[in-house]
mmCIF file of C-alpha atoms in Angstrom:
data_model
loop_
_atom_site.group_PDB
_atom_site.id
_atom_site.type_symbol
_atom_site.label_atom_id
_atom_site.label_comp_id
_atom_site.label_asym_id
_atom_site.label_seq_id
_atom_site.Cartn_x
_atom_site.Cartn_y
_atom_site.Cartn_z
ATOM 1 C CA UNK A 1 121.284 85.333 75.079
ATOM 2 C CA UNK A 2 120.310 88.861 74.036
ATOM 3 C CA UNK A 3 116.688 89.626 73.260
ATOM 4 C CA UNK A 4 115.871 89.467 69.547
ATOM 5 C CA UNK A 5 112.802 89.816 67.284
ATOM 6 C CA UNK A 6 110.511 86.807 67.566
ATOM 7 C CA UNK A 7 111.439 86.121 71.194
ATOM 8 C CA UNK A 8 108.820 85.950 73.907
ATOM 9 C CA UNK A 9 108.752 88.945 76.243
ATOM 10 C CA UNK A 10 106.727 89.585 79.386
ATOM 11 C CA UNK A 11 105.034 92.460 81.207
ATOM 12 C CA UNK A 12 104.791 92.097 85.005
ATOM 13 C CA UNK A 13 102.022 93.780 86.984
ATOM 14 C CA UNK A 14 102.533 91.959 90.291
ATOM 15 C CA UNK A 15 105.586 90.040 91.525
ATOM 16 C CA UNK A 16 106.546 88.217 94.706
ATOM 17 C CA UNK A 17 104.465 85.516 96.389
ATOM 18 C CA UNK A 18 101.807 86.079 93.720
ATOM 19 C CA UNK A 19 102.707 86.868 90.126
ATOM 20 C CA UNK A 20 100.430 88.400 87.505
ATOM 21 C CA UNK A 21 101.464 89.563 84.062
ATOM 22 C CA UNK A 22 101.199 89.031 80.334
ATOM 23 C CA UNK A 23 103.447 87.786 77.544
ATOM 24 C CA UNK A 24 103.807 88.522 73.842
ATOM 25 C CA UNK A 25 106.304 88.636 70.988
ATOM 26 C CA UNK A 26 109.200 91.008 70.320
ATOM 27 C CA UNK A 27 108.603 92.866 67.042
ATOM 28 C CA UNK A 28 111.743 94.975 66.651
ATOM 29 C CA UNK A 29 114.853 96.011 68.596
ATOM 30 C CA UNK A 30 116.776 99.234 67.957
ATOM 31 C CA UNK A 31 119.751 99.430 70.295
ATOM 32 C CA UNK A 32 118.260 99.283 73.781
ATOM 33 C CA UNK A 33 114.752 100.178 72.527
ATOM 34 C CA UNK A 34 112.291 97.292 72.344
ATOM 35 C CA UNK A 35 109.020 97.196 70.385
ATOM 36 C CA UNK A 36 106.680 94.277 71.043
ATOM 37 C CA UNK A 37 103.207 92.781 70.633
ATOM 38 C CA UNK A 38 102.259 94.622 67.397
ATOM 39 C CA UNK A 39 99.040 95.650 69.140
ATOM 40 C CA UNK A 40 98.134 97.460 72.374
ATOM 41 C CA UNK A 41 98.222 95.794 75.750
ATOM 42 C CA UNK A 42 95.515 98.080 77.188
ATOM 43 C CA UNK A 43 96.374 101.266 75.217
ATOM 44 C CA UNK A 44 97.204 103.066 78.453
ATOM 45 C CA UNK A 45 99.671 105.531 76.942
ATOM 46 C CA UNK A 46 102.718 106.284 79.155
ATOM 47 C CA UNK A 47 103.542 103.402 81.514
ATOM 48 C CA UNK A 48 106.230 102.157 83.887
ATOM 49 C CA UNK A 49 105.841 98.379 83.762
ATOM 50 C CA UNK A 50 108.630 95.826 84.272
ATOM 51 C CA UNK A 51 109.849 94.197 81.049
ATOM 52 C CA UNK A 52 110.706 90.546 81.696
ATOM 53 C CA UNK A 53 111.963 87.468 80.002
ATOM 54 C CA UNK A 54 109.166 85.049 79.144
ATOM 55 C CA UNK A 55 108.900 81.326 78.505
ATOM 56 C CA UNK A 56 106.160 79.699 76.439
ATOM 57 C CA UNK A 57 105.340 76.202 77.671
ATOM 58 C CA UNK A 58 102.878 75.221 74.965
ATOM 59 C CA UNK A 59 100.308 76.532 72.519
ATOM 60 C CA UNK A 60 96.616 75.685 72.790
ATOM 61 C CA UNK A 61 95.319 75.889 69.204
ATOM 62 C CA UNK A 62 91.712 76.845 68.591
ATOM 63 C CA UNK A 63 89.756 77.957 65.524
ATOM 64 C CA UNK A 64 87.909 80.361 67.810
ATOM 65 C CA UNK A 65 90.840 81.804 69.777
ATOM 66 C CA UNK A 66 94.255 80.209 70.209
ATOM 67 C CA UNK A 67 96.310 80.926 73.309
ATOM 68 C CA UNK A 68 99.714 80.254 74.835
ATOM 69 C CA UNK A 69 100.576 78.909 78.271
ATOM 70 C CA UNK A 70 103.515 81.044 79.359
ATOM 71 C CA UNK A 71 105.218 82.615 82.338
ATOM 72 C CA UNK A 72 107.246 85.739 83.057
ATOM 73 C CA UNK A 73 110.862 85.645 84.221
ATOM 74 C CA UNK A 74 113.639 88.014 85.281
ATOM 75 C CA UNK A 75 113.269 91.769 84.800
ATOM 76 C CA UNK A 76 115.313 93.066 81.836
ATOM 77 C CA UNK A 77 113.953 96.584 81.371
ATOM 78 C CA UNK A 78 110.955 98.899 81.517
ATOM 79 C CA UNK A 79 107.987 99.256 79.183
ATOM 80 C CA UNK A 80 107.358 102.998 78.830
ATOM 81 C CA UNK A 81 104.565 103.166 76.232
ATOM 82 C CA UNK A 82 101.378 101.209 75.558
ATOM 83 C CA UNK A 83 99.955 102.406 72.230
ATOM 84 C CA UNK A 84 97.546 101.259 69.520
ATOM 85 C CA UNK A 85 100.243 99.562 67.413
ATOM 86 C CA UNK A 86 102.835 98.418 69.965
ATOM 87 C CA UNK A 87 104.164 98.412 73.487
ATOM 88 C CA UNK A 88 107.609 99.983 73.668
ATOM 89 C CA UNK A 89 110.319 100.166 76.263
ATOM 90 C CA UNK A 90 113.996 100.189 77.040
ATOM 91 C CA UNK A 91 116.377 97.458 78.150
ATOM 92 C CA UNK A 92 118.097 98.011 81.489
ATOM 93 C CA UNK A 93 116.859 98.432 85.057
ATOM 94 C CA UNK A 94 113.230 97.866 85.892
ATOM 95 C CA UNK A 95 110.883 100.561 87.230
ATOM 96 C CA UNK A 96 110.264 101.414 90.852
ATOM 97 C CA UNK A 97 107.626 99.101 92.335
ATOM 98 C CA UNK A 98 105.431 99.456 95.423
ATOM 99 C CA UNK A 99 106.123 96.895 98.195
ATOM 100 C CA UNK A 100 103.058 95.260 99.744
ATOM 101 C CA UNK A 101 103.355 93.147 102.910
ATOM 102 C CA UNK A 102 100.406 91.090 104.145
ATOM 103 C CA UNK A 103 100.434 89.134 107.423
ATOM 104 C CA UNK A 104 97.621 86.601 107.821
ATOM 105 C CA UNK A 105 96.708 85.485 111.356
ATOM 106 C CA UNK A 106 93.989 82.841 111.365
ATOM 107 C CA UNK A 107 94.343 81.682 114.969
ATOM 108 C CA UNK A 108 94.334 78.095 113.667
ATOM 109 C CA UNK A 109 97.869 78.103 112.279
ATOM 110 C CA UNK A 110 101.118 80.054 112.644
ATOM 111 C CA UNK A 111 101.136 83.564 111.236
ATOM 112 C CA UNK A 112 101.999 83.758 107.561
ATOM 113 C CA UNK A 113 103.615 86.807 105.969
ATOM 114 C CA UNK A 114 103.414 87.408 102.220
ATOM 115 C CA UNK A 115 105.380 89.977 100.234
ATOM 116 C CA UNK A 116 104.465 91.417 96.856
ATOM 117 C CA UNK A 117 105.640 94.204 94.552
ATOM 118 C CA UNK A 118 102.969 96.134 92.666
ATOM 119 C CA UNK A 119 103.379 98.377 89.610
ATOM 120 C CA UNK A 120 102.956 102.111 90.116
ATOM 121 C CA UNK A 121 99.946 102.916 87.941
ATOM 122 C CA UNK A 122 96.627 104.668 88.544
ATOM 123 C CA UNK A 123 94.663 101.705 87.157
ATOM 124 C CA UNK A 124 96.788 98.694 88.041
ATOM 125 C CA UNK A 125 98.052 99.626 91.521
ATOM 126 C CA UNK A 126 94.577 99.376 93.105
ATOM 127 C CA UNK A 127 93.630 96.420 90.903
ATOM 128 C CA UNK A 128 96.731 94.370 91.741
ATOM 129 C CA UNK A 129 96.493 95.272 95.433
ATOM 130 C CA UNK A 130 92.895 94.044 95.461
ATOM 131 C CA UNK A 131 93.860 90.852 93.608
ATOM 132 C CA UNK A 132 96.769 90.058 95.940
ATOM 133 C CA UNK A 133 94.654 90.481 99.089
ATOM 134 C CA UNK A 134 91.664 88.556 97.775
ATOM 135 C CA UNK A 135 93.736 85.701 96.325
ATOM 136 C CA UNK A 136 95.828 85.353 99.481
ATOM 137 C CA UNK A 137 92.820 85.193 101.795
ATOM 138 C CA UNK A 138 91.044 82.877 99.347
ATOM 139 C CA UNK A 139 94.009 80.488 99.347
ATOM 140 C CA UNK A 140 94.269 80.181 103.136
ATOM 141 C CA UNK A 141 90.726 80.888 104.345
ATOM 142 C CA UNK A 142 87.457 79.259 103.383
ATOM 143 C CA UNK A 143 85.688 80.917 100.457
ATOM 144 C CA UNK A 144 82.121 80.009 101.462
ATOM 145 C CA UNK A 145 80.358 80.510 104.774
ATOM 146 C CA UNK A 146 80.383 83.292 107.326
ATOM 147 C CA UNK A 147 83.686 84.670 108.538
ATOM 148 C CA UNK A 148 85.126 87.669 110.359
ATOM 149 C CA UNK A 149 88.148 89.617 109.112
ATOM 150 C CA UNK A 150 89.873 92.288 111.198
ATOM 151 C CA UNK A 151 92.391 94.429 109.322
ATOM 152 C CA UNK A 152 95.030 96.850 110.612
ATOM 153 C CA UNK A 153 97.817 98.552 108.724
ATOM 154 C CA UNK A 154 99.163 101.591 106.902
ATOM 155 C CA UNK A 155 99.658 102.817 103.354
ATOM 156 C CA UNK A 156 102.603 105.229 103.277
ATOM 157 C CA UNK A 157 102.708 108.109 100.821
ATOM 158 C CA UNK A 158 105.446 110.467 99.653
ATOM 159 C CA UNK A 159 105.140 113.987 101.150
ATOM 160 C CA UNK A 160 101.893 113.219 102.989
ATOM 161 C CA UNK A 161 100.673 111.544 106.160
ATOM 162 C CA UNK A 162 99.995 107.782 105.834
ATOM 163 C CA UNK A 163 96.593 106.203 105.398
ATOM 164 C CA UNK A 164 95.728 104.150 108.483
ATOM 165 C CA UNK A 165 93.557 101.029 108.404
ATOM 166 C CA UNK A 166 91.636 99.640 111.377
ATOM 167 C CA UNK A 167 88.314 97.929 110.758
ATOM 168 C CA UNK A 168 86.349 94.685 110.974
ATOM 169 C CA UNK A 169 84.180 92.874 108.416
ATOM 170 C CA UNK A 170 81.876 89.957 109.086
ATOM 171 C CA UNK A 171 79.463 87.819 107.101
ATOM 172 C CA UNK A 172 79.394 85.996 103.775
ATOM 173 C CA UNK A 173 81.427 88.685 101.950
ATOM 174 C CA UNK A 174 83.983 89.507 104.639
ATOM 175 C CA UNK A 175 87.017 88.944 102.389
ATOM 176 C CA UNK A 176 85.671 91.139 99.594
ATOM 177 C CA UNK A 177 84.685 93.846 102.071
ATOM 178 C CA UNK A 178 88.187 93.819 103.552
ATOM 179 C CA UNK A 179 89.901 94.065 100.160
ATOM 180 C CA UNK A 180 87.587 96.862 99.003
ATOM 181 C CA UNK A 181 88.155 98.776 102.259
ATOM 182 C CA UNK A 182 91.925 98.665 101.720
ATOM 183 C CA UNK A 183 91.873 99.557 98.032
ATOM 184 C CA UNK A 184 89.221 102.300 98.211
ATOM 185 C CA UNK A 185 91.438 105.070 99.671
ATOM 186 C CA UNK A 186 94.320 104.118 97.352
ATOM 187 C CA UNK A 187 92.052 104.343 94.308
ATOM 188 C CA UNK A 188 90.656 107.704 95.397
ATOM 189 C CA UNK A 189 94.048 109.255 96.138
ATOM 190 C CA UNK A 190 95.757 108.032 92.966
ATOM 191 C CA UNK A 191 92.948 109.566 90.891
ATOM 192 C CA UNK A 192 92.408 112.734 92.952
ATOM 193 C CA UNK A 193 91.908 116.149 91.339
ATOM 194 C CA UNK A 194 94.478 118.051 93.409
ATOM 195 C CA UNK A 195 97.950 116.608 92.825
ATOM 196 C CA UNK A 196 99.806 113.454 91.878
ATOM 197 C CA UNK A 197 100.168 111.119 94.853
ATOM 198 C CA UNK A 198 102.940 108.521 95.021
ATOM 199 C CA UNK A 199 102.273 105.412 97.087
ATOM 200 C CA UNK A 200 105.449 104.312 98.866
ATOM 201 C CA UNK A 201 104.389 101.041 100.573
ATOM 202 C CA UNK A 202 101.471 99.104 102.048
ATOM 203 C CA UNK A 203 101.764 97.051 105.256
ATOM 204 C CA UNK A 204 98.740 95.032 106.440
ATOM 205 C CA UNK A 205 97.773 92.499 109.111
ATOM 206 C CA UNK A 206 94.514 90.568 108.712
ATOM 207 C CA UNK A 207 93.153 88.450 111.580
ATOM 208 C CA UNK A 208 90.421 85.970 110.703
ATOM 209 C CA UNK A 209 87.798 83.806 112.402
ATOM 210 C CA UNK A 210 85.393 81.291 110.892
ATOM 211 C CA UNK A 211 82.269 82.599 112.562
ATOM 212 C CA UNK A 212 80.325 85.856 112.338
ATOM 213 C CA UNK A 213 80.953 88.388 115.100
ATOM 214 C CA UNK A 214 78.012 90.742 114.722
ATOM 215 C CA UNK A 215 75.776 92.643 117.135
ATOM 216 C CA UNK A 216 72.673 94.797 116.715
ATOM 217 C CA UNK A 217 71.945 97.895 118.789
ATOM 218 C CA UNK A 218 68.497 97.228 120.277
ATOM 219 C CA UNK A 219 67.911 100.214 122.557
ATOM 220 C CA UNK A 220 69.585 103.009 124.525
ATOM 221 C CA UNK A 221 68.482 104.852 127.661
ATOM 222 C CA UNK A 222 69.502 107.122 130.517
ATOM 223 C CA UNK A 223 67.821 106.637 133.878
ATOM 224 C CA UNK A 224 67.631 110.395 134.499
ATOM 225 C CA UNK A 225 65.712 112.004 131.635
ATOM 226 C CA UNK A 226 66.550 115.508 132.933
ATOM 227 C CA UNK A 227 70.309 115.361 133.564
ATOM 228 C CA UNK A 228 72.061 118.380 135.025
ATOM 229 C CA UNK A 229 74.579 120.405 133.068
ATOM 230 C CA UNK A 230 78.146 119.695 134.165
ATOM 231 C CA UNK A 231 77.274 116.234 135.523
ATOM 232 C CA UNK A 232 78.272 112.798 134.243
ATOM 233 C CA UNK A 233 75.455 110.355 133.532
ATOM 234 C CA UNK A 234 75.658 106.660 132.529
ATOM 235 C CA UNK A 235 74.369 105.907 129.033
ATOM 236 C CA UNK A 236 73.160 102.310 128.780
ATOM 237 C CA UNK A 237 73.136 100.409 125.483
ATOM 238 C CA UNK A 238 71.613 96.989 124.871
ATOM 239 C CA UNK A 239 73.247 94.922 122.126
ATOM 240 C CA UNK A 240 72.048 91.603 120.751
ATOM 241 C CA UNK A 241 74.776 89.432 119.260
ATOM 242 C CA UNK A 242 74.583 86.824 116.533
ATOM 243 C CA UNK A 243 72.394 83.938 117.761
ATOM 244 C CA UNK A 244 70.620 86.160 120.298
ATOM 245 C CA UNK A 245 72.855 86.839 123.317
ATOM 246 C CA UNK A 246 72.067 90.158 125.054
ATOM 247 C CA UNK A 247 75.001 92.375 126.028
ATOM 248 C CA UNK A 248 74.569 95.490 128.183
ATOM 249 C CA UNK A 249 77.233 98.180 127.824
ATOM 250 C CA UNK A 250 77.510 101.398 129.833
ATOM 251 C CA UNK A 251 79.324 104.560 128.773
ATOM 252 C CA UNK A 252 79.746 107.641 131.023
ATOM 253 C CA UNK A 253 78.522 110.788 129.278
ATOM 254 C CA UNK A 254 79.632 114.177 130.586
ATOM 255 C CA UNK A 255 77.036 116.872 129.983
ATOM 256 C CA UNK A 256 78.858 120.166 129.229
ATOM 257 C CA UNK A 257 78.427 122.865 131.876
ATOM 258 C CA UNK A 258 77.110 125.346 129.297
ATOM 259 C CA UNK A 259 74.526 122.933 127.850
ATOM 260 C CA UNK A 260 70.887 123.912 128.117
ATOM 261 C CA UNK A 261 67.495 123.225 126.619
ATOM 262 C CA UNK A 262 66.650 120.169 124.557
ATOM 263 C CA UNK A 263 69.462 118.062 123.102
ATOM 264 C CA UNK A 264 69.547 114.886 121.038
ATOM 265 C CA UNK A 265 71.732 111.959 122.081
ATOM 266 C CA UNK A 266 72.508 109.790 119.061
ATOM 267 C CA UNK A 267 74.149 106.347 119.163
ATOM 268 C CA UNK A 268 75.026 104.857 115.790
ATOM 269 C CA UNK A 269 77.223 102.327 114.049
ATOM 270 C CA UNK A 270 80.141 103.596 111.999
ATOM 271 C CA UNK A 271 78.608 103.065 108.565
ATOM 272 C CA UNK A 272 75.409 105.003 109.233
ATOM 273 C CA UNK A 273 77.172 107.841 111.028
ATOM 274 C CA UNK A 274 79.885 108.043 108.385
ATOM 275 C CA UNK A 275 77.329 108.352 105.598
ATOM 276 C CA UNK A 276 75.446 111.057 107.479
ATOM 277 C CA UNK A 277 78.627 113.035 108.135
ATOM 278 C CA UNK A 278 79.788 112.673 104.545
ATOM 279 C CA UNK A 279 76.491 114.026 103.283
ATOM 280 C CA UNK A 280 76.656 117.044 105.585
ATOM 281 C CA UNK A 281 80.286 117.902 106.159
ATOM 282 C CA UNK A 282 82.728 115.912 104.054
ATOM 283 C CA UNK A 283 81.300 115.596 100.563
ATOM 284 C CA UNK A 284 84.017 115.378 97.868
ATOM 285 C CA UNK A 285 83.190 118.893 96.609
ATOM 286 C CA UNK A 286 84.080 120.280 100.058
ATOM 287 C CA UNK A 287 87.573 118.760 100.146
ATOM 288 C CA UNK A 288 90.207 121.240 98.980
ATOM 289 C CA UNK A 289 93.510 119.353 99.213
ATOM 290 C CA UNK A 290 95.080 115.917 99.401
ATOM 291 C CA UNK A 291 95.825 116.469 103.094
ATOM 292 C CA UNK A 292 92.127 117.103 103.771
ATOM 293 C CA UNK A 293 91.255 113.936 101.844
ATOM 294 C CA UNK A 294 93.710 111.896 103.937
ATOM 295 C CA UNK A 295 92.423 113.349 107.215
ATOM 296 C CA UNK A 296 88.860 112.571 106.159
ATOM 297 C CA UNK A 297 89.802 108.999 105.229
ATOM 298 C CA UNK A 298 91.688 108.429 108.485
ATOM 299 C CA UNK A 299 88.730 109.723 110.510
ATOM 300 C CA UNK A 300 86.470 107.184 108.836
ATOM 301 C CA UNK A 301 84.190 105.336 111.204
ATOM 302 C CA UNK A 302 85.003 101.750 112.200
ATOM 303 C CA UNK A 303 82.513 98.906 111.987
ATOM 304 C CA UNK A 304 83.304 97.581 115.488
ATOM 305 C CA UNK A 305 82.672 100.846 117.327
ATOM 306 C CA UNK A 306 79.525 102.561 118.575
ATOM 307 C CA UNK A 307 79.628 106.334 118.157
ATOM 308 C CA UNK A 308 77.788 108.655 120.517
ATOM 309 C CA UNK A 309 77.024 112.289 119.691
ATOM 310 C CA UNK A 310 75.298 114.926 121.793
ATOM 311 C CA UNK A 311 73.738 117.342 119.318
ATOM 312 C CA UNK A 312 72.209 120.776 119.840
ATOM 313 C CA UNK A 313 70.266 123.037 117.507
ATOM 314 C CA UNK A 314 72.912 125.778 117.100
ATOM 315 C CA UNK A 315 73.897 126.257 113.471
ATOM 316 C CA UNK A 316 77.393 126.055 112.024
ATOM 317 C CA UNK A 317 79.188 126.007 108.694
ATOM 318 C CA UNK A 318 81.814 124.259 106.595
ATOM 319 C CA UNK A 319 84.581 126.639 105.483
ATOM 320 C CA UNK A 320 87.018 125.358 102.846
ATOM 321 C CA UNK A 321 86.181 121.794 103.800
ATOM 322 C CA UNK A 322 86.607 122.274 107.566
ATOM 323 C CA UNK A 323 83.458 121.983 109.774
ATOM 324 C CA UNK A 324 82.888 124.737 112.368
ATOM 325 C CA UNK A 325 79.956 124.304 114.768
ATOM 326 C CA UNK A 326 77.937 126.662 116.999
ATOM 327 C CA UNK A 327 78.877 129.884 115.203
ATOM 328 C CA UNK A 328 77.335 133.212 116.329
ATOM 329 C CA UNK A 329 74.496 134.540 114.140
ATOM 330 C CA UNK A 330 76.614 137.554 113.123
ATOM 331 C CA UNK A 331 79.347 135.296 111.734
ATOM 332 C CA UNK A 332 76.809 133.107 109.951
ATOM 333 C CA UNK A 333 75.294 136.209 108.373
ATOM 334 C CA UNK A 334 78.644 137.223 106.907
ATOM 335 C CA UNK A 335 79.325 133.697 105.655
ATOM 336 C CA UNK A 336 75.890 133.443 104.062
ATOM 337 C CA UNK A 337 76.927 136.257 101.734
ATOM 338 C CA UNK A 338 79.725 134.054 100.400
ATOM 339 C CA UNK A 339 77.485 131.037 99.779
ATOM 340 C CA UNK A 340 77.873 131.383 95.996
ATOM 341 C CA UNK A 341 81.650 131.423 96.319
ATOM 342 C CA UNK A 342 81.724 127.662 96.831
ATOM 343 C CA UNK A 343 83.694 127.725 100.100
ATOM 344 C CA UNK A 344 80.709 127.830 102.483
ATOM 345 C CA UNK A 345 78.040 125.278 103.308
ATOM 346 C CA UNK A 346 75.657 125.486 106.290
ATOM 347 C CA UNK A 347 75.531 122.995 109.159
ATOM 348 C CA UNK A 348 72.123 122.607 110.749
ATOM 349 C CA UNK A 349 73.241 121.376 114.164
ATOM 350 C CA UNK A 350 76.131 121.669 116.584
ATOM 351 C CA UNK A 351 77.928 118.654 118.042
ATOM 352 C CA UNK A 352 78.334 119.404 121.748
ATOM 353 C CA UNK A 353 80.066 116.166 122.704
ATOM 354 C CA UNK A 354 81.365 112.966 121.094
ATOM 355 C CA UNK A 355 82.269 109.570 122.565
ATOM 356 C CA UNK A 356 83.246 106.145 121.265
ATOM 357 C CA UNK A 357 82.613 102.646 122.577
ATOM 358 C CA UNK A 358 84.817 99.961 120.968
ATOM 359 C CA UNK A 359 83.386 96.431 120.856
ATOM 360 C CA UNK A 360 84.494 92.963 119.795
ATOM 361 C CA UNK A 361 81.762 92.762 117.156
ATOM 362 C CA UNK A 362 80.685 94.360 113.928
ATOM 363 C CA UNK A 363 77.871 96.517 115.281
ATOM 364 C CA UNK A 364 74.765 97.555 113.412
ATOM 365 C CA UNK A 365 71.992 99.984 114.291
ATOM 366 C CA UNK A 366 71.181 103.551 115.238
ATOM 367 C CA UNK A 367 69.103 104.912 118.120
ATOM 368 C CA UNK A 368 68.474 108.387 119.541
ATOM 369 C CA UNK A 369 66.831 109.876 122.620
ATOM 370 C CA UNK A 370 65.906 113.429 123.580
ATOM 371 C CA UNK A 371 67.327 114.969 126.742
ATOM 372 C CA UNK A 372 66.104 118.052 128.565
ATOM 373 C CA UNK A 373 69.069 119.612 130.341
ATOM 374 C CA UNK A 374 68.480 121.044 133.801
ATOM 375 C CA UNK A 375 70.616 123.950 135.050
ATOM 376 C CA UNK A 376 69.584 123.429 138.705
#
């Protein structure tokens, strides 16, 4: 029958293959306006949460704190306000929700695909996304012991390029690392200082294994310590995997024809290189728009890739969040005059070349060597 004062009513945060929400009591109904709870839910102010039917199975009485065992049901409207004295909403259609699809591929069983719908809210969208990922992996994968999780997917946004996911996590906290990696960009974008961002959908595939797939970068070398400009030289990298197996990888490095003098060749894992780049070129204060934030997030370094950079001593600058390397001294002199304007930051080295070496492991370590470039 129609909703009336004293009835149970629910608030849904997450629906689908996993459901999370809360229930309370209807206080007053005025036409299609519903007032419930008689207290705040979280005192969030304006909201767009599904209003649902609710069923109370039983009451657990306690002198300390009684509680009800209840569940949410069909959507009957939208809660639009969460205030100190009530939550209020309107009967009718529910709000727009964000679809989340998660495919789990364990290699030990057929692929499983789970579908969820998450509320559109700056606080609860990341929280419910994190909960759905962590609870799904916890239900179908072991919760203790080393594991490896590889995640790929996209988070689509209105009026902006999508966020792309491609990374690997290994060890005792692989599931938590995976969930945090997915939710981090969503949290940042929904709370950004530039403009309101609407998340349209999230589509993920997580592949799992019940053993750690890690490797440590032990050393790097080039047989010719004085390579010629314009030539290609083999860079050799020695990796040691979990339980001590040595793996030798070779990557051809092309020395630019205009290179000269002493250069540094740096090989690093994604985490270390990403932190170094963020400190120098992509700090939050340097980002000037949502599009720059998304590009920075999508260029994030992957844990299963070794990154190689050939670095010279020529100075550069960051202008409006965009790095520019090897600038002429005259240009740098002009830019230095605008240092107090907040759009300029100096770069203390120029990246002459960049390469990547994908691996099957989560790689860890950083090594560098010095090269003297010969023009002969």
